[in-house]
Short mmCIF file of C-alpha atoms in Angstrom, two decimals:
data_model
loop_
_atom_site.label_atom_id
_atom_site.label_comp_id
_atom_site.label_asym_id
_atom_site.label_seq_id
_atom_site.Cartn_x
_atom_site.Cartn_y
_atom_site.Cartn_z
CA UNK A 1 -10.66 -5.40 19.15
CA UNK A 2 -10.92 -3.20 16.53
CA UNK A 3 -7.68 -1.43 15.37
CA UNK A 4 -9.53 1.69 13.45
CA UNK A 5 -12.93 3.17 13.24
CA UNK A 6 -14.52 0.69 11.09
CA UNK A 7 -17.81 2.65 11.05
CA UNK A 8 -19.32 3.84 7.28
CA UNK A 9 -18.83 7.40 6.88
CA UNK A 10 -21.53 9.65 8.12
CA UNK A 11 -24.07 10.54 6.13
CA UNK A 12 -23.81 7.14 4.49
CA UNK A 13 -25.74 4.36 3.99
CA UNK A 14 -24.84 0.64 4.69
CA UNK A 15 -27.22 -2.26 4.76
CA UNK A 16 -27.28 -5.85 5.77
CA UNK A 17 -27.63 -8.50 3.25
CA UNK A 18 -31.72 -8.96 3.84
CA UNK A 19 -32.30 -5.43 4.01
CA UNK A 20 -30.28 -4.75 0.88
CA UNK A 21 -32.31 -7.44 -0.95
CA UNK A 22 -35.18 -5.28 0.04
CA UNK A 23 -33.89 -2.22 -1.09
CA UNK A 24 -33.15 -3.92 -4.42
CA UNK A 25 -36.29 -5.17 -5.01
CA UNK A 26 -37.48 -1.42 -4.00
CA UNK A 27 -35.56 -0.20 -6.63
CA UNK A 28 -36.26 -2.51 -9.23
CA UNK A 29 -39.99 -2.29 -8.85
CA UNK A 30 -39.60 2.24 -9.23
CA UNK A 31 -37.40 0.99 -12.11
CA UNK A 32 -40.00 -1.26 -14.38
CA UNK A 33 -43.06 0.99 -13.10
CA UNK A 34 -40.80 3.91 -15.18
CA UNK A 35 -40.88 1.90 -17.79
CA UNK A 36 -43.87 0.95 -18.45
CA UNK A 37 -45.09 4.08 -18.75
CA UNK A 38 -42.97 4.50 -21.64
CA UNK A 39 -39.20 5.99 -20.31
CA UNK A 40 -36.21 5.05 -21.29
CA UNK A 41 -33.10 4.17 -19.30
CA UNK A 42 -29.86 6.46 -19.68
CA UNK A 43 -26.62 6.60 -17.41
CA UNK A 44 -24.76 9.83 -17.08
CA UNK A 45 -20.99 9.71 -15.68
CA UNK A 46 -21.44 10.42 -11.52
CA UNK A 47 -17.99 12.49 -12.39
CA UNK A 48 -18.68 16.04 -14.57
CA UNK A 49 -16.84 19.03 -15.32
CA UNK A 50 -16.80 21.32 -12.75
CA UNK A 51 -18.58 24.23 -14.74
CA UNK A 52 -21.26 22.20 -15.88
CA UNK A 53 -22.32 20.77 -12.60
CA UNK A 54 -21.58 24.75 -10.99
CA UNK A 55 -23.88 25.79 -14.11
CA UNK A 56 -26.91 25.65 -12.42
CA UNK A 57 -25.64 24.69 -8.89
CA UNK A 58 -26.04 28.14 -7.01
CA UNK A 59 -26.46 29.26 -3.68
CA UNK A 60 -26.42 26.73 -0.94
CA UNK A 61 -25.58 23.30 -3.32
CA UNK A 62 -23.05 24.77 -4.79
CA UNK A 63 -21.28 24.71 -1.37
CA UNK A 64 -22.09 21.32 -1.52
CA UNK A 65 -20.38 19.87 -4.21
CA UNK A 66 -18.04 17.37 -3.46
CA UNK A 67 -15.02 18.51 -5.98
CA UNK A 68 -12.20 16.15 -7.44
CA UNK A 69 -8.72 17.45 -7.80
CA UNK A 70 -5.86 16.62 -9.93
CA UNK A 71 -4.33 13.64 -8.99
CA UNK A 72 -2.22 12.81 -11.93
CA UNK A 73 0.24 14.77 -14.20
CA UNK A 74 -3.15 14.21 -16.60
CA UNK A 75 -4.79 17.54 -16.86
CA UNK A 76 -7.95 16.04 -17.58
CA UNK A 77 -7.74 14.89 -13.89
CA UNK A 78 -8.66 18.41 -13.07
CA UNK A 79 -11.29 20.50 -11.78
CA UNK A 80 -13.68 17.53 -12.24
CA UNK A 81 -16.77 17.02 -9.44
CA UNK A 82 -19.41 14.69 -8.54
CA UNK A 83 -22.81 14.84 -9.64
CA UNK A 84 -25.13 16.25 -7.54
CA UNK A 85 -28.46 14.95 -8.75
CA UNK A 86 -29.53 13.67 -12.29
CA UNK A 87 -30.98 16.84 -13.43
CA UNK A 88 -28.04 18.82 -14.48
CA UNK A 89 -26.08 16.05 -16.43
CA UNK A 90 -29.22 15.05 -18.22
CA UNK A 91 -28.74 18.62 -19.61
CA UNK A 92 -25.95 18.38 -20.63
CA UNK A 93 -26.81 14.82 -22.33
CA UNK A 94 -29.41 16.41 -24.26
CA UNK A 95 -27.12 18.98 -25.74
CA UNK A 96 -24.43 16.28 -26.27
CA UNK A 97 -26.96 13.90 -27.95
CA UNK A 98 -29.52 16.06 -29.62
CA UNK A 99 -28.92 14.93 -32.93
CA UNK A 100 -29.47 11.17 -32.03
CA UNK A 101 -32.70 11.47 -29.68
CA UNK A 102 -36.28 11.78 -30.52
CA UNK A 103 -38.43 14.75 -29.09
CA UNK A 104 -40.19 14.52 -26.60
CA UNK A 105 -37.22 12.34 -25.06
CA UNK A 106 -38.72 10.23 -21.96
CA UNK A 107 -36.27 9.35 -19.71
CA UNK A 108 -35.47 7.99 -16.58
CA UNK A 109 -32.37 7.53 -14.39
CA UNK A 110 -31.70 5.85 -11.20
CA UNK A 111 -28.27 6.09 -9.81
CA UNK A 112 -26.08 7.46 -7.23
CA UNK A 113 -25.67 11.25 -6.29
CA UNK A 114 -23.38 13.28 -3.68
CA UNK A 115 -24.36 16.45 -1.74
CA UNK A 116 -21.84 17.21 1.40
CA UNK A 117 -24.27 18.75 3.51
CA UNK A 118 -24.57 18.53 7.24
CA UNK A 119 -25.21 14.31 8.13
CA UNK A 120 -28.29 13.70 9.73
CA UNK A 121 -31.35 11.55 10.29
CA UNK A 122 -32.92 10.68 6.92
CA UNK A 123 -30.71 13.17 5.22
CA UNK A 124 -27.24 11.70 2.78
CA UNK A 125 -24.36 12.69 1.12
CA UNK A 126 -24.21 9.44 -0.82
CA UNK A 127 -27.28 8.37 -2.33
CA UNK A 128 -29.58 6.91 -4.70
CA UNK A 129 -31.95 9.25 -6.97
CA UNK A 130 -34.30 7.52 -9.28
CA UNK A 131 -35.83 10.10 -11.85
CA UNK A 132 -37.74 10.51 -14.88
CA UNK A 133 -37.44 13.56 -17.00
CA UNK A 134 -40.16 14.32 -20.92
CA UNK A 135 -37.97 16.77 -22.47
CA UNK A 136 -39.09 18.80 -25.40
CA UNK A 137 -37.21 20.28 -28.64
CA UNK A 138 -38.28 23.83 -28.89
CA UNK A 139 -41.87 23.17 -26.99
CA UNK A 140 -43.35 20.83 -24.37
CA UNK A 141 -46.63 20.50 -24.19
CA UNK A 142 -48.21 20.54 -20.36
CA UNK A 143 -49.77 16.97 -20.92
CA UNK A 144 -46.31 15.88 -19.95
CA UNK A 145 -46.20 17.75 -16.46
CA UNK A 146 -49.27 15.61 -15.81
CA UNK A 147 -47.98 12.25 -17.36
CA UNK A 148 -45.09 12.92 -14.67
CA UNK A 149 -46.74 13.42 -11.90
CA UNK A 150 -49.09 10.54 -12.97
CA UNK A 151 -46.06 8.01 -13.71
CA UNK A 152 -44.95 8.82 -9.72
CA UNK A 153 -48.11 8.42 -7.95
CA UNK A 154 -49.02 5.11 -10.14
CA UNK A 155 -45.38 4.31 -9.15
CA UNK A 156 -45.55 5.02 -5.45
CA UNK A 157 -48.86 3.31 -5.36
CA UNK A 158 -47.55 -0.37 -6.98
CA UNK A 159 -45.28 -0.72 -4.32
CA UNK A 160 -47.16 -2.02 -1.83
CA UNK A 161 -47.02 0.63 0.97
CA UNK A 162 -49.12 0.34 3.94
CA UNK A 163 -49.93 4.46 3.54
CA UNK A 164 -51.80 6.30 1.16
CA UNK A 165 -49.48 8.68 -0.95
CA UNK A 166 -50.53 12.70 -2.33
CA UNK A 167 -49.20 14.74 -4.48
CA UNK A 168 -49.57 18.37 -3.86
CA UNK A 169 -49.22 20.73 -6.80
CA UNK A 170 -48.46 24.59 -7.44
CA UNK A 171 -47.13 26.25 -10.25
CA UNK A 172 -44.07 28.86 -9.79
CA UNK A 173 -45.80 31.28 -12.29
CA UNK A 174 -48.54 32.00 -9.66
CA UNK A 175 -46.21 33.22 -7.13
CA UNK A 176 -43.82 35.30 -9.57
CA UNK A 177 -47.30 37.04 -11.13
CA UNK A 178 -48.45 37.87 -7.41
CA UNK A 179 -45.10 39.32 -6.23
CA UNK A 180 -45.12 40.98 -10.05
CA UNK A 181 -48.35 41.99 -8.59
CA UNK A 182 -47.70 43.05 -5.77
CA UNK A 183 -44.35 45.04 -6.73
CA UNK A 184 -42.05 42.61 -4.68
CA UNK A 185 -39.94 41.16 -7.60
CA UNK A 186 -36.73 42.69 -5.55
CA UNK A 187 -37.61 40.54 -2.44
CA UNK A 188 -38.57 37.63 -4.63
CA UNK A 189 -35.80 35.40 -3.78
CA UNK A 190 -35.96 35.71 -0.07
CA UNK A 191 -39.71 35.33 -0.31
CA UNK A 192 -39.37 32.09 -2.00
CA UNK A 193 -36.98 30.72 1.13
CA UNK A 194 -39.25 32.16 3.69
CA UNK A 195 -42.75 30.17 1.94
CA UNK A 196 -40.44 27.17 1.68
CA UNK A 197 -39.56 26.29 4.98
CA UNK A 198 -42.98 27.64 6.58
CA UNK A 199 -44.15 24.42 6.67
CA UNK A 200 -40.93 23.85 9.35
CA UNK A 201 -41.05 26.37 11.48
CA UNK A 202 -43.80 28.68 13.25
CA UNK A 203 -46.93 30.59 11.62
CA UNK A 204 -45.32 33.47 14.00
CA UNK A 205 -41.81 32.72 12.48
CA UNK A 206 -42.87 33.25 9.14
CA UNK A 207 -44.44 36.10 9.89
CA UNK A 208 -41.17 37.81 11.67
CA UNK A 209 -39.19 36.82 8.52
CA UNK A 210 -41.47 38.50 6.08
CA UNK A 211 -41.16 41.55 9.02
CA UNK A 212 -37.27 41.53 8.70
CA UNK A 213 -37.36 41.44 5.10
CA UNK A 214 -39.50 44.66 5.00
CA UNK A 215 -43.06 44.02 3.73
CA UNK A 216 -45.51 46.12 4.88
CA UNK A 217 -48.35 45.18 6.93
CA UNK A 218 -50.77 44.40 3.94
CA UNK A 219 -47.86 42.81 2.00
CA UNK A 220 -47.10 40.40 4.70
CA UNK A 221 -51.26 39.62 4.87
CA UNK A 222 -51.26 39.02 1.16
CA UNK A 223 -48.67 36.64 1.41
CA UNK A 224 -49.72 34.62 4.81
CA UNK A 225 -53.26 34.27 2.47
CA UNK A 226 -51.46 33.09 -0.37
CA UNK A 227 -49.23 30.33 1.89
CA UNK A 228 -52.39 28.61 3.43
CA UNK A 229 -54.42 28.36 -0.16
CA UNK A 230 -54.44 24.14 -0.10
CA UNK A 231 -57.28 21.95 -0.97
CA UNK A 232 -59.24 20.55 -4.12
CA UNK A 233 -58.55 22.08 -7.03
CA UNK A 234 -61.90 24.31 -7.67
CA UNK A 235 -61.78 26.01 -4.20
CA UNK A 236 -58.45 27.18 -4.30
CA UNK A 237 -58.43 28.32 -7.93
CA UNK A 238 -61.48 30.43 -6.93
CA UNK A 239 -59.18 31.69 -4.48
CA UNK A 240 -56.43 32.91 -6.25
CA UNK A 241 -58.70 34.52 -8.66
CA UNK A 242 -60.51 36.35 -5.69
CA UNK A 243 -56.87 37.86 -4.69
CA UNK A 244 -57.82 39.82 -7.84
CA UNK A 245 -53.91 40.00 -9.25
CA UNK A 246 -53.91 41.74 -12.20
CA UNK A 247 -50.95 40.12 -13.69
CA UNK A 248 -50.57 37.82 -16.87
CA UNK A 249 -47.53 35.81 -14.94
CA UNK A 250 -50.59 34.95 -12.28
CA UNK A 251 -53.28 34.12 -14.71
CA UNK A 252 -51.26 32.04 -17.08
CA UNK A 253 -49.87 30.17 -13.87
CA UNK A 254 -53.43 29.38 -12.26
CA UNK A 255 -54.21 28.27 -16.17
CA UNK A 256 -51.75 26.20 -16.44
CA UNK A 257 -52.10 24.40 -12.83
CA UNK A 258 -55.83 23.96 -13.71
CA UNK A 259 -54.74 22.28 -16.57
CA UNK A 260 -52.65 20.07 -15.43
CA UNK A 261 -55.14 19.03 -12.35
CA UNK A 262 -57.79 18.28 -14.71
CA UNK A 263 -55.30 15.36 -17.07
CA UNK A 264 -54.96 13.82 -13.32
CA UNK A 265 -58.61 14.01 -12.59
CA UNK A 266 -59.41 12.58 -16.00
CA UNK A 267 -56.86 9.97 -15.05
CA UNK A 268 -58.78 9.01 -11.78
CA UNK A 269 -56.22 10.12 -9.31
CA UNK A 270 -58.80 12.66 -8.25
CA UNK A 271 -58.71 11.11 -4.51
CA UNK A 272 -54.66 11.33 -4.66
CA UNK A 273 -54.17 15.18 -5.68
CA UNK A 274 -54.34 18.41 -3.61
CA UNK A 275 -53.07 21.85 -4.80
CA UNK A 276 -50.96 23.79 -2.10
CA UNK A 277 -49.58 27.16 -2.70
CA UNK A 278 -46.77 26.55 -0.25
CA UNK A 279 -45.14 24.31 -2.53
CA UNK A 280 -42.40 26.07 -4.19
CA UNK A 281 -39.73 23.75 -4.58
CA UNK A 282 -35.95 25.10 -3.54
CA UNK A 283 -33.60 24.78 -6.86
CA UNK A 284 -34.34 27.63 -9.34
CA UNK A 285 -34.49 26.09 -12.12
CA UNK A 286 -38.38 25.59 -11.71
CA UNK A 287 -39.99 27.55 -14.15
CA UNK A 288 -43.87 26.40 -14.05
CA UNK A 289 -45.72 23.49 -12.43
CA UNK A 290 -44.07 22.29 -8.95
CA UNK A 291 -44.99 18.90 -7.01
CA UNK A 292 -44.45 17.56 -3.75
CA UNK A 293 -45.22 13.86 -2.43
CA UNK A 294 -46.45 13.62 0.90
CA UNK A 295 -47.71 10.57 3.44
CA UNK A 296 -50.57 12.30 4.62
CA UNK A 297 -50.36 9.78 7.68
CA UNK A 298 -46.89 10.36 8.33
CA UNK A 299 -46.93 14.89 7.75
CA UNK A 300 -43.72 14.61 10.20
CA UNK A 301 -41.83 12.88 7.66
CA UNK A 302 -41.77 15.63 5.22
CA UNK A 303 -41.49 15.08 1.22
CA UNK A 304 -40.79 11.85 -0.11
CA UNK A 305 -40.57 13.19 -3.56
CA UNK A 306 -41.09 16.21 -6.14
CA UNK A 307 -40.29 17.58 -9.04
CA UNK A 308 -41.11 20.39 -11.52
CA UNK A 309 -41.18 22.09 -14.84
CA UNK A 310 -37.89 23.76 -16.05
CA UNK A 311 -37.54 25.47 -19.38
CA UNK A 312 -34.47 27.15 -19.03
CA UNK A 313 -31.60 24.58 -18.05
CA UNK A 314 -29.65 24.10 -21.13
CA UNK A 315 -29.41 27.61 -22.20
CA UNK A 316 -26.12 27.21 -19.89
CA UNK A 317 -24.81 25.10 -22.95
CA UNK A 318 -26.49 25.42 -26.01
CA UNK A 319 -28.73 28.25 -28.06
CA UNK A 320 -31.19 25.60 -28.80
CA UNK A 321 -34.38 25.36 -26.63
CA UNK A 322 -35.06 22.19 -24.79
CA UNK A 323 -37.81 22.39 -22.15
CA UNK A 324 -38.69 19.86 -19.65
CA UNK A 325 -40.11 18.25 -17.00
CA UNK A 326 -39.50 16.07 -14.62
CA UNK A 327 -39.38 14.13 -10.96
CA UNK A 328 -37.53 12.59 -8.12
CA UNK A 329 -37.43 9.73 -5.86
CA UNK A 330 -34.90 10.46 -3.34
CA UNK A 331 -34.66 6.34 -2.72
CA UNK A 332 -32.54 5.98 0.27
CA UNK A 333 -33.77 8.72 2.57
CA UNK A 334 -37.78 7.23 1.23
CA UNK A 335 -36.69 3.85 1.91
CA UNK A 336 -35.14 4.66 5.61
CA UNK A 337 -38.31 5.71 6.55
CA UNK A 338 -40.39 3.22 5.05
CA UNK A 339 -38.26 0.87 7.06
CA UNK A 340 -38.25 2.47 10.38
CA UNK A 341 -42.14 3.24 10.43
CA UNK A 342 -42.90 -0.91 9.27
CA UNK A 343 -44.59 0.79 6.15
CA UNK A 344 -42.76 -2.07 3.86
CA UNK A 345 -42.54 -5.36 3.74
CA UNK A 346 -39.34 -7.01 3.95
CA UNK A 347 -38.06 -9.48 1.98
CA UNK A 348 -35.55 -11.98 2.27
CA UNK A 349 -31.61 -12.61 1.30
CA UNK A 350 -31.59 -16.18 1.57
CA UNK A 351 -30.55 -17.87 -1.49
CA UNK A 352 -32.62 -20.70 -2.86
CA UNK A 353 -30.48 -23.70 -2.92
CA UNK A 354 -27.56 -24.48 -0.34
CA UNK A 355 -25.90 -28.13 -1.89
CA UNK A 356 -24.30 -29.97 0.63
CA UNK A 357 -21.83 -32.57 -0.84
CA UNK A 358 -20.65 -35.07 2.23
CA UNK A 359 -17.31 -35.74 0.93
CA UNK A 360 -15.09 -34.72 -2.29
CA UNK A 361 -15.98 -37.45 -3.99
CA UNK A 362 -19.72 -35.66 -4.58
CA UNK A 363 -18.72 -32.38 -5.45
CA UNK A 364 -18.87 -32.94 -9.51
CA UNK A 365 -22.04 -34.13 -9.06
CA UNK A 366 -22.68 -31.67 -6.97
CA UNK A 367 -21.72 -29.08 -9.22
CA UNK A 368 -23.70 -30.40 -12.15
CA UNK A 369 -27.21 -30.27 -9.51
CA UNK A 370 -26.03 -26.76 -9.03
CA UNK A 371 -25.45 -25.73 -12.30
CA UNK A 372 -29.22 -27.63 -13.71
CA UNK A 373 -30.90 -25.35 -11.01
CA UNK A 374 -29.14 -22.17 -11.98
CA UNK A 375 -30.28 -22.75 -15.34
CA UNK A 376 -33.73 -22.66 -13.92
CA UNK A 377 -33.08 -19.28 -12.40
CA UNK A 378 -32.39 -20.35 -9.13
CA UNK A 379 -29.62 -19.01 -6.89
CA UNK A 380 -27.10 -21.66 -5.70
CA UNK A 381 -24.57 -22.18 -3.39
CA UNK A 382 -22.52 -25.28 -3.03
CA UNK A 383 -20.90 -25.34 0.85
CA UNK A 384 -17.45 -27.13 0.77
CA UNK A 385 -16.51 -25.91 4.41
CA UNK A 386 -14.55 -28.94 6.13
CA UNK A 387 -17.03 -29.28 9.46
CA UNK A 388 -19.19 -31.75 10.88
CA UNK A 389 -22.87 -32.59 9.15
CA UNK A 390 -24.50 -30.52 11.79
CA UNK A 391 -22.68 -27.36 11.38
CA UNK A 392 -22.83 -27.39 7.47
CA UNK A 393 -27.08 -28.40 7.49
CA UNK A 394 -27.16 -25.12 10.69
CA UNK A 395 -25.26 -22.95 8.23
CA UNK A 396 -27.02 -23.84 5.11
CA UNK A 397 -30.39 -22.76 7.43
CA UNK A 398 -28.99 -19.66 7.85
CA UNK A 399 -28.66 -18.30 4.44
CA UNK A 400 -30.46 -20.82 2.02
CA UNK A 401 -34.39 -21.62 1.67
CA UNK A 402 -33.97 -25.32 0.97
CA UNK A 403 -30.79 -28.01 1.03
CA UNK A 404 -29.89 -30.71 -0.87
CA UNK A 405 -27.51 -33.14 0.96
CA UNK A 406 -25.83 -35.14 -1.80
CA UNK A 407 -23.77 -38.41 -1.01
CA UNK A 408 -22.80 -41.80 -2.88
CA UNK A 409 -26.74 -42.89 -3.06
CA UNK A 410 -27.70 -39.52 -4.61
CA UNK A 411 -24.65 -40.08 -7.06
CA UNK A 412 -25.40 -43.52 -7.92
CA UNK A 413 -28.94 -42.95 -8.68
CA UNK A 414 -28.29 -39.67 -10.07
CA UNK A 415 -31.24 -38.02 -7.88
CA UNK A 416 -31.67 -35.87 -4.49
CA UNK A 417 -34.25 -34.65 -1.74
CA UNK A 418 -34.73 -31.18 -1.19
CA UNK A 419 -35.04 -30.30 2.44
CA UNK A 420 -37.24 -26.92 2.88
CA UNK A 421 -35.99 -24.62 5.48
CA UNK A 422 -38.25 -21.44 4.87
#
């Protein structure tokens, strides 16, 4: 009988040994697809200063940071808090490291982040992000929105899901230009939230929220036009332009998401693109092209990934200019899915060698077997529990692929059988 509440902290994630080896191997593969496309591997501390992580954190995150308080008579120990995705610190690793990095800096990061919002299904407070970031010195062209978004779908695609993957593309400079437009800069924030979450609630919903915000009867039509523009690129591009928004904001963001369609369709991900107006992304530090990945099979599961331009974030520490862009796996809530829909394979924990020496007197041999296959890049284990033959070879089953019994013949001779299990 237990004696406390054993259980992992919600909104945690703990994993059994063969479904960790899965999720390793998950990892690993979004890890060398990053790099061959040409990004390089940082770590940034999961613990920050306070203001920098609060320099961008706003509205709702903010109330999700997870701070650290002083727990020494160090006052370094102080006003410290934990990362809340990789976005923020790369910032401030930019400004840090400026003089030591070459422009434009590809990067990618895959670690651990902490958000203490509400626990539920598919949703963490402790969790794995794996990102990649191009960020520019002064300029950045948009090639590099597309080589993200292109580095993400190749990635989601080489990793042997049993569901096609699309990306769905907007830029944020299309919606800012229409509510320029349209004289609704005032309401812009709210307007944002509201085309955000339209996707989770009603059509009639959406439409009450744009009521109690105060747009007018053709406002609200302009705007319920502009949500459900999604499709191939040329139709709704002809669409925006027929809105007829005389706005340089609106053109320049229409521009730019043509552009960056067109580097994907010379690319011949075509088949794996669709442009959607309703993507606006939440943080706002999106300044130009947003992205969303979807399972077009599986629309109830939501986003399993997105990402953005942002040409703004490290004016919160430093004069200098440093655009970017750049995109996010959200691992363990994409991998929790992938598992409970069968949409992965899984693979196994079992290590590849269990030795089995049948007295003492083997176990220097049996060390030296072990130590010639690790060498090899095998895993080994040597058992040395004092139980009967049968409960040692029904153990050895259990965790190991094959066995190797070793005992004064395979000493003498100097050779062994392997016994295949799996």
């Amino acid at each position: 009988m237990k004696k406390m509440n054993t259980a992992p902290i919600s909104g945690t994630q703990e994993l059994l040994p063969a479904t960790q080896a899965t999720f390793n191997t998950f990892k690993s593969n979004i890890e060398t697809s990053f790099k061959t496309h040409g990004f390089l591997n940082i770590e940034t501390p999961i613990l920050e200063r306070t203001e920098v992580i609060f320099a961008k954190a706003g509205g709702d995150t903010e109330k999700q940071i997870y701070r650290v308080f002083k727990t020494s008579e160090n006052p370094d120990d102080s006003d410290q808090a934990l990362r809340f995705d990789h976005t923020v610190p790369l910032a401030r690793y930019i400004v840090e490291h400026e003089n030591d990095l070459n422009f434009p800096f590809k990067v990618f990061q895959s670690g651990e982040n902490f958000r203490g919002e509400r626990a539920q299904k598919g949703r963490f407070r402790e969790f794995y992000q794996c990102d990649i970031d191009v960020i520019g010195r002064n300029e950045l062209s948009l090639f590099y929105d597309a080589d993200v978004i292109s580095t993400l779908l190749d990635t989601y695609q080489n990793l042997g899901l049993s569901t096609p993957i699309v990306v769905r593309i907007s830029n944020r400079k299309i919606l800012k230009g229409l509510l320029e437009g349209l004289n609704l800069q005032e309401k812009a924030k709210d307007i944002y939230g509201i085309i955000d979450h339209a996707e989770k609630v009603s059509a009639e919903k959406t439409n009450d929220a744009l009521t109690e915000i105060g747009l007018t009867e053709d406002e609200k039509t302009k705007i319920l036009d502009f949500i459900n523009l999604s499709g191939d690129k040329n139709s709704v591009i002809s669409e925006l332009k027929a809105l007829n928004i005389s706005n340089q904001t609106f053109t320049t963001g229409i521009e730019e998401l043509e552009s960056v369609i067109d580097i994907l369709i010379a690319n011949n991900q075509a088949d794996f693109i669709k442009a959607d107006m309703r993507i606006v992304r939440g943080l706002d530090y999106y300044t130009g092209t947003v992205f969303e990945f979807i399972m077009p099979e599986h629309l109830e599961v939501g986003s399993i990934g997105g990402g953005g331009r942002y040409d703004n974030l490290t004016t919160y520490f430093t004069e200098h200019k440093f655009p970017g862009v750049g995109g996010s796996i959200g691992l363990n809530r994409f991998f929790s899915v992938l598992i409970e829909k069968n949409l992965i394979s899984t693979t196994t924990s079992s290590v590849d060698y269990a030795i089995i020496p049948l007295s003492d007197n083997e176990l220097t041999f049996s060390m030296q077997v072990a130590k010639d296959l690790r060498s090899q890049g095998n895993s080994v284990t040597i058992i040395l529990e004092n139980k009967k033959f049968g409960d040692k070879m029904k153990y050895a089953s259990k965790i190991a692929k094959n066995a190797i019994v070793i005992g004064e013949s395979e000493v003498a001779s100097g050779t062994y059988e392997v016994k295949q299990f799996k």
